[in-house]
């Protein structure tokens, strides 16, 4: 079996995996980073969004082998101990999550949006979230949380 | 998915070698279509040859007044490129409308056109802007490249290396996304080019196609009114849960009109 | 207490773990030495299984075991049951065909369970499944409920001739016929309540485990009601004593009803774990969720409303065919009967109602409760009828509703379809909603839209729902196989921290916070010293779980009752410590005071004394730990008015929701932030049903055509607006908290409001859901032709 090596949340990791192993399976099964979720098999729901070399990607539609040598960031790497990242804090403050399953992908996707667009409007946020499906919140509070999180990150 | 051999090609020659040696090899670009297909066991290639390491296939260059876009350039790179936005803004806008942000961060122009999904956006740009597809072997005019449903002029040992887009005088792309998948139910690109007006339609048929009647009408009068009234026959157009052939035919006229308006 | 008590928008306690990726969902759990299960599913809607050859598959790498229906028979594994017996017009129980966890000789829907492959890894299990050879004799399919009763339709079960599960009725037929005879005007509608697929974002998953040392099973499952699952697994399916089965429902990623039921997969994993001597894990792929999660709705209805010359409702006649799918899911039978037809009075004083329901089998996935469960179907038909009647009588739709509302002084109000509404003020919610949407300003907005070439429409929906279904004796008399009470247990620690154990289950509703608020408020405990425990049958007293917006009204009330017991005991302890008579002790928010003095003890001091009883009332048990079981006296009746406003693009048929106002009366609200979140989510699912979602089976082959997010249209962020939310508060008079329940409101209210707006904009009488662009365009084509 081929060995893949990458940096995940700042830590160098390496494991033997079948070539068909997806990045999300590598994170969940090999590294026990179960914050990244799988909600569909057609690359649409976005529960699996992580950052690879600073860009948001769907880790269910990428082979672990394709992330060879890459810097991967997952939801587990955001908070500093008990101090949440401003985007995480905004989701809590504005009740931007209910069951929590889509949440890691939402937060990781939101952070990529803010990178491109530090002051997104409600419209911008709704458009950006095309690749993230939530069944609980009706998006109302997710949109509020992301605009507030972006504002907090500007400060 | 079934297991396969994974190769990370170090050069075009290396990629071709790996492909030739494989029983049933496939090239892996962004993987946005191929991986879901393999995951669902709708395809079971013996080998995947990853082109991500070929830096020569990446990037956007000014070429003869137009742009050369490397095959492995992602949709996001095209969408955000200042050169594209300045020289061929319609191309940046079209790239920005593909899939979702995560798909745009991985998906590539080469992968998209080589796959030639009937509902993909890039084929409309390539055909509508009269682009030239550059491969390891030759240059193929857009009109000769897209052959049918998931079918192109590419040979088995042929790899798309770049696409050359001439600069249009004006152009716009209007897409009507299918409500569920967000792929183009119909997408229409209208361009005024050096070689005349071109109208390319994706999503509606088995493969991207041009609408000569609209092109002729627009050549006479480049106004929305000139195309709005042109009724496209629905025969042979796609039909699914989200829109019948008659609806798609109707949308072609509507979107063509809107694209002409958007051209300014 | 105001900042963490009842009525405060306390930020959720559970959020930190979800936001930092540290939730524990079933698929996040891995047991030592676990094997992986993959289910081979039927590719046919209906077929006889002539033979299954597993020889080649058994030899595949990593395979541990392959089990089929023959093993189910050999091990005498029972049938998956339906826990609600509905009696037909003649008083006979519904037809209840067997539902084996793995098909015995016939498959009845695409996705039906044919075999399970258990292997070292999931890919190996899946690889091996491809080597199983099944010889099918394909039989005809029937998917449309309206066609299931036709002569010549494919027969799904021999036990159910003509595919009829039951033919049921409610209401006074003669009185209703008489009302129609005297009517000045009758409005009639044929409508379809479209089939939906719940799609909680977390796919279902299960791990079965068997410990031979204790002869005991553990089943980890994505369940909304772990005790009910345990009861069914033990008593009906696997024949295991309940004390030898633990069901754990850890963090669950949304349910919306679809995770109430006892499914084949957790049954098989639990059964197989003992057979193979290893934990067996299964996680659904989304494609499997589409095929095999219980679907929702799927009604075909004809309805008629009789009115006098002033638009006063005289009678309502309803005839419904409800699709049960291929087998009866756990509570399928009660959805189109007791959760549907009993709500047909809506908010109105309609004196005579008669409803007939035929439930039918088809070769489709089982259909059961999905967010709202019966009540959305009732609200949709009532509110579409009322709106249509208003248009026909040329009375403003708000005014027609107002004329027919049950008035505040009429509560408690006995409807002609069994229910007795407890409280409400329907005009007030209507007035608030009209204000919130600026109803008076609509004509100006419509004119402005028209200037931009757009069609604008507005639509109302005044719904009532019945939540917290109860009391047990009544639901038992109607056929329920379970009680519908709830348990609450409050356990103080010696140092004053508290754990609350609830039989309800949180899968997004925020119970870990709202239940803590109840105790924080009543007993004055800081909220960060309270932990809510749920979802584990070994930790929590028997409870009925979470569905039907019952958790606050029933579960919260049980916690309230347990707090009462804590207070009663606390008074005894305080009296002793303060050297006062027990009747002189007054309690508020955790402070026990001798009346008229400043002598007091806090709940912390009381808890310490209870566990370190050195100075303690003689004869009183030590400890501060109380359990209550609460069986409500009645359902609760939340109600509200939602108003939607849409704009339609004539050229493309695209409907855009441009404005949405929701005013709901949920009685007392524990956490407004959480409640608003529930309303938002419900509206999104309701708009989803009306505008986007539709489960479609091919009529010939019975294949599910909407089997992935590529084809089944889920609401996305850019499909929806932000919502305007208002609330009124008429407390529930019969539970101690005054709460009514809020989880389903939006899903009930939104579809009729939206379709009323769409038909208003289009100027048509009716169109079926979902109002997708292509369908709206077709309607526009037709109206354009008619105008020519």
XYZ file of N, CA and C in Angstrom, chain B residues 1-3 36 38-42 44 100 117 176-183 185 228 231 240-251 254-255 258, chain C residues 122-124 126-128 130 285 454 649-654 692 694 696 705-706 708-719 772-774 777-778 781:
228
model
N -15.556 2.652 -3.903
C -14.906 2.496 -5.212
C -13.962 1.310 -5.189
N -13.721 0.777 -6.352
C -12.720 -0.283 -6.455
C -11.341 0.334 -6.307
N -10.405 -0.460 -5.857
C -9.060 0.093 -5.722
C -8.423 0.203 -7.111
N -16.311 11.296 -8.068
C -17.660 10.839 -7.719
C -18.111 9.647 -8.572
N -16.176 7.294 -9.895
C -15.460 6.102 -9.436
C -15.986 5.679 -8.059
N -16.278 6.680 -7.203
C -16.809 6.377 -5.861
C -18.093 5.572 -5.967
N -18.933 5.955 -6.898
C -20.214 5.261 -7.038
C -20.094 4.006 -7.895
N -18.890 3.645 -8.221
C -18.595 2.426 -8.996
C -19.258 2.461 -10.373
N -19.481 3.674 -10.882
C -20.009 3.791 -12.241
C -18.860 3.653 -13.237
N -14.652 1.990 -13.127
C -13.682 1.303 -12.276
C -12.343 1.214 -12.992
N -19.639 24.919 -7.058
C -19.597 25.711 -5.840
C -18.138 26.080 -5.568
N -19.105 16.960 -20.226
C -20.440 16.722 -19.657
C -21.435 17.618 -20.399
N -28.886 29.041 -16.614
C -30.042 28.711 -15.798
C -29.736 27.387 -15.111
N -29.419 27.440 -13.821
C -28.994 26.198 -13.182
C -30.168 25.271 -12.900
N -29.915 23.989 -13.040
C -30.906 22.999 -12.638
C -31.074 23.129 -11.121
N -32.332 23.152 -10.644
C -32.533 23.482 -9.232
C -31.791 22.548 -8.271
N -31.678 21.285 -8.575
C -31.060 20.363 -7.622
C -29.543 20.323 -7.773
N -29.068 19.983 -8.960
C -27.633 19.758 -9.127
C -26.862 21.055 -9.293
N -27.544 22.083 -9.729
C -26.957 23.383 -10.052
C -26.075 23.346 -11.304
N -26.038 22.204 -11.993
C -25.431 22.199 -13.320
C -26.329 23.023 -14.241
N -29.007 23.751 -16.584
C -30.165 23.173 -17.271
C -30.064 23.660 -18.724
N -34.909 36.896 -29.225
C -36.008 36.507 -28.327
C -37.109 35.756 -29.075
N -37.671 30.743 -32.170
C -38.095 29.535 -31.448
C -37.164 28.383 -31.826
N -35.598 16.081 -18.497
C -35.453 15.363 -17.239
C -36.490 15.884 -16.254
N -36.378 15.446 -14.989
C -37.350 15.833 -13.969
C -37.460 17.346 -13.808
N -36.375 18.038 -14.091
C -36.338 19.475 -13.798
C -36.646 20.347 -15.007
N -36.888 19.719 -16.146
C -37.256 20.513 -17.305
C -37.354 19.648 -18.545
N -38.466 19.770 -19.223
C -38.651 19.030 -20.464
C -37.904 19.717 -21.600
N -37.909 19.060 -22.766
C -37.227 19.603 -23.932
C -37.845 20.936 -24.358
N -39.195 21.038 -24.226
C -39.846 22.289 -24.645
C -39.422 23.449 -23.747
N -39.262 23.151 -22.457
C -38.821 24.191 -21.512
C -37.387 24.609 -21.827
N -36.557 23.620 -22.102
C -35.166 23.953 -22.437
C -35.115 24.792 -23.726
N -35.920 24.389 -24.699
C -35.932 25.136 -25.963
C -36.324 26.594 -25.698
N -37.344 26.761 -24.871
C -37.809 28.108 -24.529
C -36.704 28.893 -23.818
N -36.027 28.195 -22.880
C -34.983 28.889 -22.118
C -33.837 29.365 -23.007
N -34.799 32.700 -24.229
C -34.806 33.689 -23.140
C -33.382 34.056 -22.737
N -32.562 33.029 -22.538
C -31.204 33.277 -22.038
C -30.342 33.946 -23.108
N -31.105 37.494 -22.922
C -30.485 38.099 -21.740
C -28.979 38.251 -21.913
N -14.951 -1.845 5.163
C -16.150 -1.532 4.388
C -15.932 -1.744 2.888
N -14.802 -1.279 2.330
C -14.598 -1.535 0.900
C -14.594 -3.024 0.572
N -14.039 -3.846 1.469
C -14.049 -5.290 1.222
C -15.478 -5.833 1.228
N -18.113 -4.226 0.477
C -18.789 -3.763 -0.731
C -18.287 -4.512 -1.963
N -16.977 -4.759 -2.005
C -16.420 -5.539 -3.120
C -17.067 -6.924 -3.155
N -17.181 -7.543 -1.985
C -17.731 -8.898 -1.927
C -19.206 -8.927 -2.331
N -20.631 -7.392 -4.537
C -20.771 -7.447 -6.000
C -20.689 -8.876 -6.534
N -24.556 5.304 3.174
C -24.167 6.314 2.201
C -25.428 7.114 1.906
N -42.329 41.571 -13.226
C -42.477 40.381 -12.384
C -43.893 40.267 -11.830
N -40.722 35.161 -12.185
C -40.160 35.600 -13.456
C -40.981 34.937 -14.569
N -41.696 35.736 -15.324
C -42.579 35.192 -16.379
C -41.809 34.395 -17.417
N -40.598 34.827 -17.697
C -39.844 34.189 -18.789
C -39.348 32.798 -18.414
N -38.972 32.627 -17.151
C -38.341 31.362 -16.757
C -39.188 30.543 -15.797
N -40.169 31.164 -15.190
C -40.981 30.454 -14.208
C -40.346 30.384 -12.825
N -39.257 31.066 -12.633
C -38.583 31.008 -11.331
C -39.389 31.772 -10.280
N -39.303 23.125 -4.031
C -38.120 22.415 -4.532
C -38.192 20.896 -4.470
N -39.215 16.921 -4.151
C -40.192 15.984 -4.688
C -39.509 14.640 -4.873
N -39.552 11.222 -6.560
C -40.222 10.686 -7.741
C -39.727 9.275 -8.038
N -36.161 7.978 -8.966
C -35.489 8.880 -9.916
C -34.776 10.021 -9.201
N -35.173 10.277 -7.962
C -34.544 11.351 -7.196
C -33.736 10.726 -6.070
N -30.432 11.127 -5.316
C -29.239 11.813 -4.791
C -29.510 13.308 -4.782
N -28.602 14.051 -4.174
C -28.749 15.514 -4.166
C -28.606 16.104 -5.570
N -28.176 15.286 -6.540
C -28.126 15.757 -7.922
C -29.539 15.932 -8.486
N -30.479 15.118 -7.975
C -31.833 15.144 -8.537
C -32.905 15.546 -7.535
N -32.662 15.255 -6.236
C -33.614 15.660 -5.207
C -33.181 17.047 -4.752
N -34.074 17.991 -4.885
C -33.674 19.388 -4.724
C -33.777 19.832 -3.264
N -32.655 19.896 -2.604
C -32.615 20.370 -1.214
C -32.562 21.896 -1.196
N -33.250 22.510 -0.220
C -33.142 23.965 -0.103
C -31.709 24.375 0.225
N -31.208 25.323 -0.522
C -29.879 25.863 -0.244
C -30.020 27.316 0.209
N -28.915 27.845 0.685
C -28.957 29.191 1.278
C -29.523 30.219 0.300
N -29.188 30.073 -0.982
C -29.638 31.101 -1.928
C -31.056 30.845 -2.454
N -31.708 29.797 -1.960
C -33.120 29.573 -2.305
C -34.043 30.310 -1.340
N -41.884 24.239 -9.150
C -40.549 24.336 -9.755
C -40.636 25.254 -10.975
N -39.501 25.796 -11.407
C -39.544 26.712 -12.551
C -40.248 26.099 -13.762
N -39.921 24.833 -14.073
C -40.512 24.223 -15.272
C -42.029 24.109 -15.137
N -43.620 27.540 -15.364
C -43.601 27.977 -16.763
C -44.741 27.326 -17.545
N -44.974 26.032 -17.252
C -46.071 25.354 -17.939
C -47.415 25.993 -17.607
N -47.678 29.120 -19.554
C -47.989 28.830 -20.954
C -49.493 28.618 -21.128
